[in-house]
């Protein structure tokens, strides 16, 4: 199988590229990534020399470029991870979110419609469902929960999901959609809660917790998300949506305290700062459908996953230090022969 993986130089896409090349040695992977601030070739360094892997720098919203890529490469399966992914950035500057997340998805769908594909998989998010109250722990997002977005980011992801469903209904494109809860693990860009707190705590810098830290997220180790997508693209039913989550709800404050304790730092580093506008209160996924239909189960509990993640950041200091210093952009230029 020849997979086109868009956004494969990012956090989850990068972990997915590694997984496919490790677990499916008969497959070929082409990674298409624009290398925005969130894309990092150093994430793909371990597979750059793999003869089953090719990296192509390009923008999913560039129609002529994407069509040419399809003509030349003729992928069997497309897994779309490419996106602007950070809620806070979408609040400051929504436009790029609409361009990449909606227009980019529409270009990929058109390319699949014109050149043919056996599966288009859209990597979506539980944020399309909005949020749940903090005081109703028995409520969960199911695949039937209505879309009810809060941020420009989640609105752009919901727009993309609706387009994907329209291409299934109108053109019969063989699509699937997955909606996952918050991921954590290796190669996570240090603007998101967990890697931000680990890397700042390691530098003894203040740890900014929004509001009172009472908002709840449902954390899933990234490899478990990747195993779910891997199952969906091979065995999932066309036209279906699958929620992915491992029933691991935590308040933000408790996550930050766990990190501080694990690193032997003082809780005095924690600073309560102004809340995120429109801040979603609680996410919680009901993963019954993917468990019953595809037999998927997460394998990494949070207590284990957070220790593995902290160890990864301790053992891969150059990866995140190059991001903080901007050096990671030079790595890309070196690979292109510009430096
Ligand atoms: P990320 O920001 O780490 O990576 C995004 C990647 O997309 C980067 O490599 C970036 O260079 C690339 N990209 C951005 N714009 C592009 C464009 N126009 N053309 C080509 N490439 C482009 O994101 P992530 O956290 O790995 O998330 C991946 C996907 O999973 C996103 O679609 C996101 O909405 C979804 N998702 C994320 C989470 C999470 O917790 N991180 C949870 C559920 C779903
Ligand atoms: O639920 C899936 C979503 O999870 C994905 O679709 C998004 O791409 C991904 O970024 C993530 O969104 P969140 O907004 O939940 O993640 P973030 O890491 O930005 O924030 C997690 C929680 O921590 C949230 O309640 C806000 C809070 N937070 C975040 C940052 C960056 C803080 O308190 N302080 C911070 O500095």
mmCIF file of C-alpha atoms and ligand atoms in Angstrom:
data_model
loop_
_atom_site.group_PDB
_atom_site.id
_atom_site.type_symbol
_atom_site.label_atom_id
_atom_site.label_comp_id
_atom_site.label_asym_id
_atom_site.label_seq_id
_atom_site.Cartn_x
_atom_site.Cartn_y
_atom_site.Cartn_z
ATOM 1 C CA UNK A 1 0.000 0.000 0.000
ATOM 2 C CA UNK A 2 1.271 3.482 -0.855
ATOM 3 C CA UNK A 3 0.254 6.004 1.805
ATOM 4 C CA UNK A 4 0.299 9.759 1.377
ATOM 5 C CA UNK A 5 0.587 11.205 4.879
ATOM 6 C CA UNK A 6 0.027 14.945 5.037
ATOM 7 C CA UNK A 7 1.335 16.840 8.062
ATOM 8 C CA UNK A 8 3.791 14.010 8.788
ATOM 9 C CA UNK A 9 6.469 16.405 10.080
ATOM 10 C CA UNK A 10 4.156 17.389 12.943
ATOM 11 C CA UNK A 11 3.481 15.710 16.272
ATOM 12 C CA UNK A 12 0.889 13.006 15.556
ATOM 13 C CA UNK A 13 1.672 12.685 11.836
ATOM 14 C CA UNK A 14 5.355 12.133 12.693
ATOM 15 C CA UNK A 15 4.505 9.406 15.192
ATOM 16 C CA UNK A 16 2.197 7.847 12.579
ATOM 17 C CA UNK A 17 4.937 7.837 9.903
ATOM 18 C CA UNK A 18 7.283 6.074 12.351
ATOM 19 C CA UNK A 19 4.595 3.536 13.212
ATOM 20 C CA UNK A 20 3.733 2.632 9.608
ATOM 21 C CA UNK A 21 7.369 2.161 8.610
ATOM 22 C CA UNK A 22 7.972 0.061 11.749
ATOM 23 C CA UNK A 23 4.822 -2.077 11.650
ATOM 24 C CA UNK A 24 4.013 -2.366 7.934
ATOM 25 C CA UNK A 25 7.344 -2.898 6.224
ATOM 26 C CA UNK A 26 5.552 -3.744 2.958
ATOM 27 C CA UNK A 27 4.003 -0.229 2.801
ATOM 28 C CA UNK A 28 5.483 2.880 1.216
ATOM 29 C CA UNK A 29 5.052 6.290 2.834
ATOM 30 C CA UNK A 30 5.158 9.691 1.200
ATOM 31 C CA UNK A 31 5.039 12.564 3.657
ATOM 32 C CA UNK A 32 3.730 15.880 2.337
ATOM 33 C CA UNK A 33 4.321 18.753 4.740
ATOM 34 C CA UNK A 34 4.623 22.522 4.340
ATOM 35 C CA UNK A 35 7.035 22.753 7.301
ATOM 36 C CA UNK A 36 5.194 25.577 9.011
ATOM 37 C CA UNK A 37 6.459 26.626 12.459
ATOM 38 C CA UNK A 38 4.963 23.308 13.723
ATOM 39 C CA UNK A 39 6.639 21.084 11.119
ATOM 40 C CA UNK A 40 10.078 19.760 11.926
ATOM 41 C CA UNK A 41 12.282 17.592 9.756
ATOM 42 C CA UNK A 42 14.228 16.533 12.829
ATOM 43 C CA UNK A 43 11.113 14.557 13.814
ATOM 44 C CA UNK A 44 11.588 12.512 10.638
ATOM 45 C CA UNK A 45 15.385 12.199 10.880
ATOM 46 C CA UNK A 46 15.167 8.525 12.054
ATOM 47 C CA UNK A 47 13.349 7.498 8.839
ATOM 48 C CA UNK A 48 14.895 9.837 6.251
ATOM 49 C CA UNK A 49 17.142 7.054 4.896
ATOM 50 C CA UNK A 50 14.394 4.409 4.791
ATOM 51 C CA UNK A 51 13.952 3.283 1.166
ATOM 52 C CA UNK A 52 10.169 3.020 1.760
ATOM 53 C CA UNK A 53 9.956 6.690 2.742
ATOM 54 C CA UNK A 54 9.984 9.969 0.827
ATOM 55 C CA UNK A 55 9.557 13.513 2.117
ATOM 56 C CA UNK A 56 8.016 16.207 -0.059
ATOM 57 C CA UNK A 57 7.794 19.810 1.090
ATOM 58 C CA UNK A 58 4.550 21.403 -0.075
ATOM 59 C CA UNK A 59 1.276 23.049 0.833
ATOM 60 C CA UNK A 60 -1.962 21.029 0.843
ATOM 61 C CA UNK A 61 -3.846 24.182 -0.208
ATOM 62 C CA UNK A 62 -1.733 24.560 -3.380
ATOM 63 C CA UNK A 63 -4.053 22.932 -5.908
ATOM 64 C CA UNK A 64 -1.665 22.698 -8.883
ATOM 65 C CA UNK A 65 1.078 21.271 -6.687
ATOM 66 C CA UNK A 66 -1.192 18.663 -5.065
ATOM 67 C CA UNK A 67 -2.681 17.540 -8.396
ATOM 68 C CA UNK A 68 0.826 17.128 -9.851
ATOM 69 C CA UNK A 69 1.838 15.082 -6.798
ATOM 70 C CA UNK A 70 -1.151 12.769 -7.324
ATOM 71 C CA UNK A 71 -0.368 12.374 -11.034
ATOM 72 C CA UNK A 72 3.222 11.364 -10.299
ATOM 73 C CA UNK A 73 2.844 9.370 -7.062
ATOM 74 C CA UNK A 74 -0.623 7.780 -7.420
ATOM 75 C CA UNK A 75 -1.172 7.112 -3.684
ATOM 76 C CA UNK A 76 -3.591 4.347 -2.593
ATOM 77 C CA UNK A 77 -4.490 5.910 0.768
ATOM 78 C CA UNK A 78 -4.365 9.483 2.045
ATOM 79 C CA UNK A 79 -4.251 10.226 5.791
ATOM 80 C CA UNK A 80 -4.684 13.950 6.389
ATOM 81 C CA UNK A 81 -2.966 15.201 9.557
ATOM 82 C CA UNK A 82 -1.970 18.561 8.025
ATOM 83 C CA UNK A 83 -3.563 21.408 9.929
ATOM 84 C CA UNK A 84 -3.078 24.496 11.965
ATOM 85 C CA UNK A 85 -3.638 22.849 15.325
ATOM 86 C CA UNK A 86 -3.234 25.347 18.175
ATOM 87 C CA UNK A 87 -6.392 26.888 19.668
ATOM 88 C CA UNK A 88 -4.604 29.950 21.130
ATOM 89 C CA UNK A 89 -3.107 30.838 17.737
ATOM 90 C CA UNK A 90 -6.535 30.520 16.111
ATOM 91 C CA UNK A 91 -7.907 33.085 18.567
ATOM 92 C CA UNK A 92 -5.159 35.550 17.626
ATOM 93 C CA UNK A 93 -5.225 34.963 13.844
ATOM 94 C CA UNK A 94 -8.053 32.770 12.473
ATOM 95 C CA UNK A 95 -7.449 33.187 8.721
ATOM 96 C CA UNK A 96 -4.633 30.673 8.214
ATOM 97 C CA UNK A 97 -6.815 28.099 10.009
ATOM 98 C CA UNK A 98 -9.529 28.523 7.402
ATOM 99 C CA UNK A 99 -7.021 28.332 4.552
ATOM 100 C CA UNK A 100 -5.190 25.216 5.687
ATOM 101 C CA UNK A 101 -7.889 23.319 7.540
ATOM 102 C CA UNK A 102 -10.814 23.963 5.191
ATOM 103 C CA UNK A 103 -9.354 24.966 1.807
ATOM 104 C CA UNK A 104 -6.466 22.524 2.178
ATOM 105 C CA UNK A 105 -8.861 19.690 2.931
ATOM 106 C CA UNK A 106 -10.999 20.629 -0.078
ATOM 107 C CA UNK A 107 -7.954 20.492 -2.384
ATOM 108 C CA UNK A 108 -7.005 17.034 -1.053
ATOM 109 C CA UNK A 109 -10.584 15.786 -1.494
ATOM 110 C CA UNK A 110 -10.718 17.087 -5.070
ATOM 111 C CA UNK A 111 -7.397 15.435 -5.870
ATOM 112 C CA UNK A 112 -8.740 12.119 -4.540
ATOM 113 C CA UNK A 113 -11.957 12.532 -6.526
ATOM 114 C CA UNK A 114 -10.121 13.307 -9.770
ATOM 115 C CA UNK A 115 -7.204 10.869 -9.557
ATOM 116 C CA UNK A 116 -8.858 8.121 -7.467
ATOM 117 C CA UNK A 117 -8.041 6.737 -4.019
ATOM 118 C CA UNK A 118 -9.002 3.625 -2.078
ATOM 119 C CA UNK A 119 -9.336 5.554 1.201
ATOM 120 C CA UNK A 120 -9.278 9.192 2.323
ATOM 121 C CA UNK A 121 -8.931 9.463 6.091
ATOM 122 C CA UNK A 122 -9.523 12.767 7.877
ATOM 123 C CA UNK A 123 -7.831 13.179 11.258
ATOM 124 C CA UNK A 124 -10.294 15.273 13.201
ATOM 125 C CA UNK A 125 -10.792 16.229 16.818
ATOM 126 C CA UNK A 126 -13.239 15.946 19.687
ATOM 127 C CA UNK A 127 -13.248 19.771 19.758
ATOM 128 C CA UNK A 128 -15.834 19.744 16.955
ATOM 129 C CA UNK A 129 -18.386 18.659 19.610
ATOM 130 C CA UNK A 130 -17.767 21.753 21.765
ATOM 131 C CA UNK A 131 -17.511 21.059 25.485
ATOM 132 C CA UNK A 132 -19.268 19.258 28.349
ATOM 133 C CA UNK A 133 -20.200 20.640 31.768
ATOM 134 C CA UNK A 134 -17.758 20.029 34.618
ATOM 135 C CA UNK A 135 -20.488 18.775 36.958
ATOM 136 C CA UNK A 136 -21.948 16.010 34.741
ATOM 137 C CA UNK A 137 -19.272 13.268 34.734
ATOM 138 C CA UNK A 138 -21.661 10.765 33.123
ATOM 139 C CA UNK A 139 -21.829 12.788 29.871
ATOM 140 C CA UNK A 140 -19.518 11.868 26.970
ATOM 141 C CA UNK A 141 -19.082 12.769 23.293
ATOM 142 C CA UNK A 142 -20.456 10.048 21.002
ATOM 143 C CA UNK A 143 -20.359 10.068 17.199
ATOM 144 C CA UNK A 144 -23.979 11.343 17.326
ATOM 145 C CA UNK A 145 -23.196 14.394 19.500
ATOM 146 C CA UNK A 146 -24.079 17.509 17.453
ATOM 147 C CA UNK A 147 -21.253 19.739 16.202
ATOM 148 C CA UNK A 148 -21.039 22.821 18.436
ATOM 149 C CA UNK A 149 -17.678 24.548 18.032
ATOM 150 C CA UNK A 150 -16.091 27.139 20.330
ATOM 151 C CA UNK A 151 -12.865 28.403 18.711
ATOM 152 C CA UNK A 152 -11.865 29.351 15.160
ATOM 153 C CA UNK A 153 -9.674 26.207 15.236
ATOM 154 C CA UNK A 154 -12.544 23.869 16.095
ATOM 155 C CA UNK A 155 -14.874 25.632 13.652
ATOM 156 C CA UNK A 156 -12.340 25.113 10.860
ATOM 157 C CA UNK A 157 -11.976 21.420 11.763
ATOM 158 C CA UNK A 158 -15.764 20.985 11.808
ATOM 159 C CA UNK A 159 -15.973 22.700 8.391
ATOM 160 C CA UNK A 160 -13.432 20.219 7.055
ATOM 161 C CA UNK A 161 -15.372 17.265 8.504
ATOM 162 C CA UNK A 162 -18.564 18.446 6.806
ATOM 163 C CA UNK A 163 -16.747 18.704 3.480
ATOM 164 C CA UNK A 164 -15.409 15.165 3.888
ATOM 165 C CA UNK A 165 -18.948 13.883 4.547
ATOM 166 C CA UNK A 166 -20.273 15.840 1.546
ATOM 167 C CA UNK A 167 -17.687 14.192 -0.734
ATOM 168 C CA UNK A 168 -18.816 10.786 0.515
ATOM 169 C CA UNK A 169 -22.493 11.512 -0.085
ATOM 170 C CA UNK A 170 -22.155 13.440 -3.368
ATOM 171 C CA UNK A 171 -19.214 11.754 -5.087
ATOM 172 C CA UNK A 172 -19.078 8.428 -3.270
ATOM 173 C CA UNK A 173 -15.486 9.117 -2.174
ATOM 174 C CA UNK A 174 -14.369 6.317 0.205
ATOM 175 C CA UNK A 175 -13.790 8.386 3.325
ATOM 176 C CA UNK A 176 -13.445 7.826 7.078
ATOM 177 C CA UNK A 177 -13.146 10.391 9.872
ATOM 178 C CA UNK A 178 -11.649 9.960 13.349
ATOM 179 C CA UNK A 179 -12.213 12.356 16.235
ATOM 180 C CA UNK A 180 -9.667 11.987 19.009
ATOM 181 C CA UNK A 181 -9.181 13.595 22.388
ATOM 182 C CA UNK A 182 -5.971 15.358 23.543
ATOM 183 C CA UNK A 183 -2.779 13.506 22.656
ATOM 184 C CA UNK A 184 0.567 13.580 24.432
ATOM 185 C CA UNK A 185 3.917 11.875 23.844
ATOM 186 C CA UNK A 186 7.181 12.263 21.888
ATOM 187 C CA UNK A 187 7.670 15.061 19.303
ATOM 188 C CA UNK A 188 4.861 17.241 20.757
ATOM 189 C CA UNK A 189 5.509 20.906 19.907
ATOM 190 C CA UNK A 190 6.327 22.852 23.104
ATOM 191 C CA UNK A 191 3.415 25.281 22.769
ATOM 192 C CA UNK A 192 0.840 22.683 23.926
ATOM 193 C CA UNK A 193 0.134 22.118 27.623
ATOM 194 C CA UNK A 194 2.184 18.983 28.420
ATOM 195 C CA UNK A 195 5.385 19.676 26.433
ATOM 196 C CA UNK A 196 5.215 23.369 27.381
ATOM 197 C CA UNK A 197 5.111 22.494 31.067
ATOM 198 C CA UNK A 198 7.849 19.841 30.827
ATOM 199 C CA UNK A 199 10.257 22.066 28.902
ATOM 200 C CA UNK A 200 9.569 25.165 31.014
ATOM 201 C CA UNK A 201 9.873 23.248 34.290
ATOM 202 C CA UNK A 202 13.213 21.850 33.098
ATOM 203 C CA UNK A 203 14.345 25.471 32.616
ATOM 204 C CA UNK A 204 12.862 26.544 36.003
ATOM 205 C CA UNK A 205 10.540 28.960 34.214
ATOM 206 C CA UNK A 206 7.017 29.892 35.419
ATOM 207 C CA UNK A 207 4.262 27.462 34.392
ATOM 208 C CA UNK A 208 1.217 29.420 33.111
ATOM 209 C CA UNK A 209 -2.075 27.717 34.018
ATOM 210 C CA UNK A 210 -5.170 29.312 32.505
ATOM 211 C CA UNK A 211 -7.914 30.382 34.926
ATOM 212 C CA UNK A 212 -8.026 28.095 37.945
ATOM 213 C CA UNK A 213 -6.678 25.050 36.111
ATOM 214 C CA UNK A 214 -10.060 23.347 36.561
ATOM 215 C CA UNK A 215 -10.727 22.613 32.862
ATOM 216 C CA UNK A 216 -10.673 18.911 32.044
ATOM 217 C CA UNK A 217 -8.992 17.183 29.107
ATOM 218 C CA UNK A 218 -9.159 13.478 28.168
ATOM 219 C CA UNK A 219 -5.516 12.511 27.523
ATOM 220 C CA UNK A 220 -4.452 9.715 25.154
ATOM 221 C CA UNK A 221 -0.879 8.561 24.509
ATOM 222 C CA UNK A 222 -0.067 9.376 20.877
ATOM 223 C CA UNK A 223 0.838 5.797 19.927
ATOM 224 C CA UNK A 224 -2.682 4.702 20.915
ATOM 225 C CA UNK A 225 -4.149 7.344 18.600
ATOM 226 C CA UNK A 226 -1.868 6.117 15.802
ATOM 227 C CA UNK A 227 -2.878 2.476 16.339
ATOM 228 C CA UNK A 228 -6.545 3.498 16.091
ATOM 229 C CA UNK A 229 -6.035 5.363 12.796
ATOM 230 C CA UNK A 230 -4.009 2.428 11.463
ATOM 231 C CA UNK A 231 -6.968 0.122 12.219
ATOM 232 C CA UNK A 232 -9.533 2.502 10.707
ATOM 233 C CA UNK A 233 -7.733 2.897 7.383
ATOM 234 C CA UNK A 234 -7.396 -0.897 7.029
ATOM 235 C CA UNK A 235 -10.661 -2.166 8.568
ATOM 236 C CA UNK A 236 -12.964 0.802 9.252
ATOM 237 C CA UNK A 237 -16.248 1.113 7.376
ATOM 238 C CA UNK A 238 -16.342 3.693 4.591
ATOM 239 C CA UNK A 239 -18.460 6.764 5.379
ATOM 240 C CA UNK A 240 -18.120 6.264 9.152
ATOM 241 C CA UNK A 241 -16.899 8.491 11.973
ATOM 242 C CA UNK A 242 -14.935 6.904 14.850
ATOM 243 C CA UNK A 243 -14.337 8.630 18.192
ATOM 244 C CA UNK A 244 -10.978 7.804 19.800
ATOM 245 C CA UNK A 245 -10.242 8.214 23.505
ATOM 246 C CA UNK A 246 -9.071 6.250 26.526
ATOM 247 C CA UNK A 247 -11.240 7.531 29.407
ATOM 248 C CA UNK A 248 -8.430 9.442 31.047
ATOM 249 C CA UNK A 249 -9.862 12.732 32.256
ATOM 250 C CA UNK A 250 -7.665 15.084 34.261
ATOM 251 C CA UNK A 251 -7.871 18.724 35.298
ATOM 252 C CA UNK A 252 -5.114 20.868 33.839
ATOM 253 C CA UNK A 253 -3.830 21.661 37.318
ATOM 254 C CA UNK A 254 -3.494 17.987 38.170
ATOM 255 C CA UNK A 255 -1.533 17.331 34.937
ATOM 256 C CA UNK A 256 0.839 20.204 35.708
ATOM 257 C CA UNK A 257 1.285 19.055 39.317
ATOM 258 C CA UNK A 258 2.129 15.531 38.100
ATOM 259 C CA UNK A 259 4.833 16.947 35.814
ATOM 260 C CA UNK A 260 6.261 19.218 38.512
ATOM 261 C CA UNK A 261 6.438 16.316 40.999
ATOM 262 C CA UNK A 262 7.963 13.910 38.468
ATOM 263 C CA UNK A 263 10.710 16.430 37.705
ATOM 264 C CA UNK A 264 11.343 17.157 41.396
ATOM 265 C CA UNK A 265 10.501 20.849 40.925
ATOM 266 C CA UNK A 266 8.623 23.223 43.225
ATOM 267 C CA UNK A 267 4.901 23.922 42.787
ATOM 268 C CA UNK A 268 5.848 27.584 43.282
ATOM 269 C CA UNK A 269 6.629 27.561 39.546
ATOM 270 C CA UNK A 270 2.862 27.311 38.840
ATOM 271 C CA UNK A 271 1.302 30.685 37.956
ATOM 272 C CA UNK A 272 -2.412 31.165 37.412
ATOM 273 C CA UNK A 273 -2.864 33.478 34.408
ATOM 274 C CA UNK A 274 -5.769 34.986 32.438
ATOM 275 C CA UNK A 275 -8.149 32.377 31.040
ATOM 276 C CA UNK A 276 -8.367 31.456 27.336
ATOM 277 C CA UNK A 277 -11.357 33.249 25.729
ATOM 278 C CA UNK A 278 -14.188 30.772 25.086
ATOM 279 C CA UNK A 279 -12.219 28.106 26.985
ATOM 280 C CA UNK A 280 -13.875 24.676 26.578
ATOM 281 C CA UNK A 281 -14.599 23.259 30.032
ATOM 282 C CA UNK A 282 -14.410 19.495 29.624
ATOM 283 C CA UNK A 283 -13.736 16.975 26.850
ATOM 284 C CA UNK A 284 -14.595 13.299 27.341
ATOM 285 C CA UNK A 285 -14.810 10.698 24.587
ATOM 286 C CA UNK A 286 -17.033 7.628 24.478
ATOM 287 C CA UNK A 287 -14.919 5.154 22.422
ATOM 288 C CA UNK A 288 -17.509 2.344 22.433
ATOM 289 C CA UNK A 289 -17.947 2.280 18.643
ATOM 290 C CA UNK A 290 -14.276 1.763 17.729
ATOM 291 C CA UNK A 291 -13.863 -0.770 20.546
ATOM 292 C CA UNK A 292 -16.871 -2.858 19.489
ATOM 293 C CA UNK A 293 -16.420 -2.599 15.716
ATOM 294 C CA UNK A 294 -12.651 -2.737 15.356
ATOM 295 C CA UNK A 295 -11.512 -4.176 18.688
ATOM 296 C CA UNK A 296 -9.365 -1.111 19.450
ATOM 297 C CA UNK A 297 -8.155 -0.571 23.025
ATOM 298 C CA UNK A 298 -5.572 1.912 24.291
ATOM 299 C CA UNK A 299 -2.521 0.198 25.742
ATOM 300 C CA UNK A 300 -0.767 3.010 27.648
ATOM 301 C CA UNK A 301 -2.184 4.257 30.942
ATOM 302 C CA UNK A 302 -1.584 7.917 31.816
ATOM 303 C CA UNK A 303 0.694 7.117 34.779
ATOM 304 C CA UNK A 304 2.985 5.173 32.424
ATOM 305 C CA UNK A 305 2.566 7.483 29.409
ATOM 306 C CA UNK A 306 3.437 10.680 31.268
ATOM 307 C CA UNK A 307 6.610 9.070 32.675
ATOM 308 C CA UNK A 308 7.593 7.890 29.173
ATOM 309 C CA UNK A 309 6.900 11.356 27.795
ATOM 310 C CA UNK A 310 8.941 13.131 30.471
ATOM 311 C CA UNK A 311 11.793 10.653 29.899
ATOM 312 C CA UNK A 312 11.604 11.334 26.149
ATOM 313 C CA UNK A 313 11.978 15.100 26.663
ATOM 314 C CA UNK A 314 14.874 14.520 29.072
ATOM 315 C CA UNK A 315 16.593 12.226 26.541
ATOM 316 C CA UNK A 316 15.897 14.402 23.485
ATOM 317 C CA UNK A 317 16.918 17.835 24.691
ATOM 318 C CA UNK A 318 18.407 18.868 21.309
ATOM 319 C CA UNK A 319 15.002 18.251 19.635
ATOM 320 C CA UNK A 320 13.168 20.815 21.761
ATOM 321 C CA UNK A 321 16.118 23.126 22.389
ATOM 322 C CA UNK A 322 16.460 23.539 18.592
ATOM 323 C CA UNK A 323 12.811 24.585 18.505
ATOM 324 C CA UNK A 324 13.193 27.088 21.333
ATOM 325 C CA UNK A 325 16.315 28.571 19.717
ATOM 326 C CA UNK A 326 14.910 28.489 16.148
ATOM 327 C CA UNK A 327 17.779 26.181 15.089
ATOM 328 C CA UNK A 328 15.268 23.594 13.769
ATOM 329 C CA UNK A 329 14.528 25.869 10.813
ATOM 330 C CA UNK A 330 18.242 25.874 9.955
ATOM 331 C CA UNK A 331 18.169 22.056 9.928
ATOM 332 C CA UNK A 332 15.602 22.240 7.160
ATOM 333 C CA UNK A 333 17.667 24.742 5.205
ATOM 334 C CA UNK A 334 20.750 22.528 5.606
ATOM 335 C CA UNK A 335 18.810 19.561 4.199
ATOM 336 C CA UNK A 336 17.826 21.729 1.224
ATOM 337 C CA UNK A 337 21.473 22.682 0.657
ATOM 338 C CA UNK A 338 20.774 26.337 1.468
ATOM 339 C CA UNK A 339 23.287 26.518 4.327
HETATM 340 P P1 LIG B 1 0.960 19.794 14.573
HETATM 341 O O1 LIG B 1 0.642 21.250 14.609
HETATM 342 O O2 LIG B 1 1.994 19.235 15.482
HETATM 343 O O3 LIG B 1 1.365 19.363 13.093
HETATM 344 C C1 LIG B 1 0.716 19.853 11.956
HETATM 345 C C2 LIG B 1 1.591 19.566 10.749
HETATM 346 O O4 LIG B 1 0.888 20.027 9.582
HETATM 347 C C3 LIG B 1 2.940 20.317 10.775
HETATM 348 O O5 LIG B 1 3.975 19.440 10.400
HETATM 349 C C4 LIG B 1 2.764 21.411 9.738
HETATM 350 O O6 LIG B 1 3.972 21.790 9.087
HETATM 351 C C5 LIG B 1 1.796 20.747 8.765
HETATM 352 N N1 LIG B 1 1.043 21.725 7.974
HETATM 353 C C6 LIG B 1 0.383 22.821 8.428
HETATM 354 N N2 LIG B 1 -0.164 23.496 7.393
HETATM 355 C C7 LIG B 1 0.124 22.783 6.271
HETATM 356 C C8 LIG B 1 -0.189 22.951 4.905
HETATM 357 N N3 LIG B 1 -0.906 24.013 4.458
HETATM 358 N N4 LIG B 1 0.248 22.030 4.015
HETATM 359 C C9 LIG B 1 0.991 20.955 4.440
HETATM 360 N N5 LIG B 1 1.325 20.769 5.719
HETATM 361 C C10 LIG B 1 0.891 21.670 6.632
HETATM 362 O O7 LIG B 1 -0.445 19.066 14.794
HETATM 363 P P2 LIG B 1 -0.786 17.709 15.563
HETATM 364 O O8 LIG B 1 -1.010 18.011 16.991
HETATM 365 O O9 LIG B 1 0.162 16.653 15.155
HETATM 366 O O10 LIG B 1 -2.227 17.392 14.941
HETATM 367 C C11 LIG B 1 -2.335 16.647 13.719
HETATM 368 C C12 LIG B 1 -3.798 16.527 13.352
HETATM 369 O O11 LIG B 1 -4.491 15.860 14.402
HETATM 370 C C13 LIG B 1 -4.498 17.874 13.167
HETATM 371 O O12 LIG B 1 -5.377 17.752 12.097
HETATM 372 C C14 LIG B 1 -5.266 18.082 14.467
HETATM 373 O O13 LIG B 1 -6.415 18.840 14.247
HETATM 374 C C15 LIG B 1 -5.591 16.647 14.841
HETATM 375 N N6 LIG B 1 -5.746 16.352 16.272
HETATM 376 C C16 LIG B 1 -4.769 16.736 17.161
HETATM 377 C C17 LIG B 1 -4.900 16.361 18.495
HETATM 378 C C18 LIG B 1 -3.843 16.736 19.511
HETATM 379 O O14 LIG B 1 -4.051 16.521 20.710
HETATM 380 N N7 LIG B 1 -2.691 17.239 19.121
HETATM 381 C C19 LIG B 1 -6.019 15.628 18.925
HETATM 382 C C20 LIG B 1 -7.007 15.278 17.980
HETATM 383 C C21 LIG B 1 -6.836 15.635 16.661
HETATM 384 O O1 LIG B 2 -8.949 17.724 22.109
HETATM 385 C C1 LIG B 2 -8.131 17.654 20.990
HETATM 386 C C2 LIG B 2 -7.373 18.952 20.826
HETATM 387 O O2 LIG B 2 -6.395 19.015 21.861
HETATM 388 C C3 LIG B 2 -6.713 19.071 19.458
HETATM 389 O O3 LIG B 2 -7.720 19.134 18.476
HETATM 390 C C4 LIG B 2 -5.826 20.326 19.374
HETATM 391 O O4 LIG B 2 -5.143 20.357 18.136
HETATM 392 C C5 LIG B 2 -4.829 20.281 20.506
HETATM 393 O O5 LIG B 2 -4.035 21.452 20.495
HETATM 394 C C6 LIG B 2 -5.548 20.134 21.845
HETATM 395 O O6 LIG B 2 -6.308 21.339 22.153
HETATM 396 P P1 LIG B 2 -6.324 21.982 23.620
HETATM 397 O O7 LIG B 2 -6.674 23.413 23.514
HETATM 398 O O8 LIG B 2 -7.091 21.130 24.557
HETATM 399 O O9 LIG B 2 -4.752 21.787 23.989
HETATM 400 P P2 LIG B 2 -3.685 22.756 24.703
HETATM 401 O O10 LIG B 2 -2.467 21.937 24.948
HETATM 402 O O11 LIG B 2 -3.529 24.052 23.993
HETATM 403 O O12 LIG B 2 -4.377 23.061 26.101
HETATM 404 C C7 LIG B 2 -4.765 21.997 26.971
HETATM 405 C C8 LIG B 2 -5.438 22.615 28.171
HETATM 406 O O13 LIG B 2 -4.447 23.339 28.930
HETATM 407 C C9 LIG B 2 -6.497 23.647 27.825
HETATM 408 O O14 LIG B 2 -7.563 23.542 28.755
HETATM 409 C C10 LIG B 2 -5.802 24.987 27.969
HETATM 410 C C11 LIG B 2 -4.778 24.726 29.053
HETATM 411 N N1 LIG B 2 -3.509 25.479 28.938
HETATM 412 C C12 LIG B 2 -2.840 25.452 27.771
HETATM 413 C C13 LIG B 2 -1.650 26.134 27.616
HETATM 414 C C14 LIG B 2 -0.909 26.123 26.305
HETATM 415 C C15 LIG B 2 -3.007 26.152 30.053
HETATM 416 O O15 LIG B 2 -3.612 26.172 31.134
HETATM 417 N N2 LIG B 2 -1.819 26.822 29.903
HETATM 418 C C16 LIG B 2 -1.117 26.856 28.735
HETATM 419 O O16 LIG B 2 -0.044 27.511 28.675
#
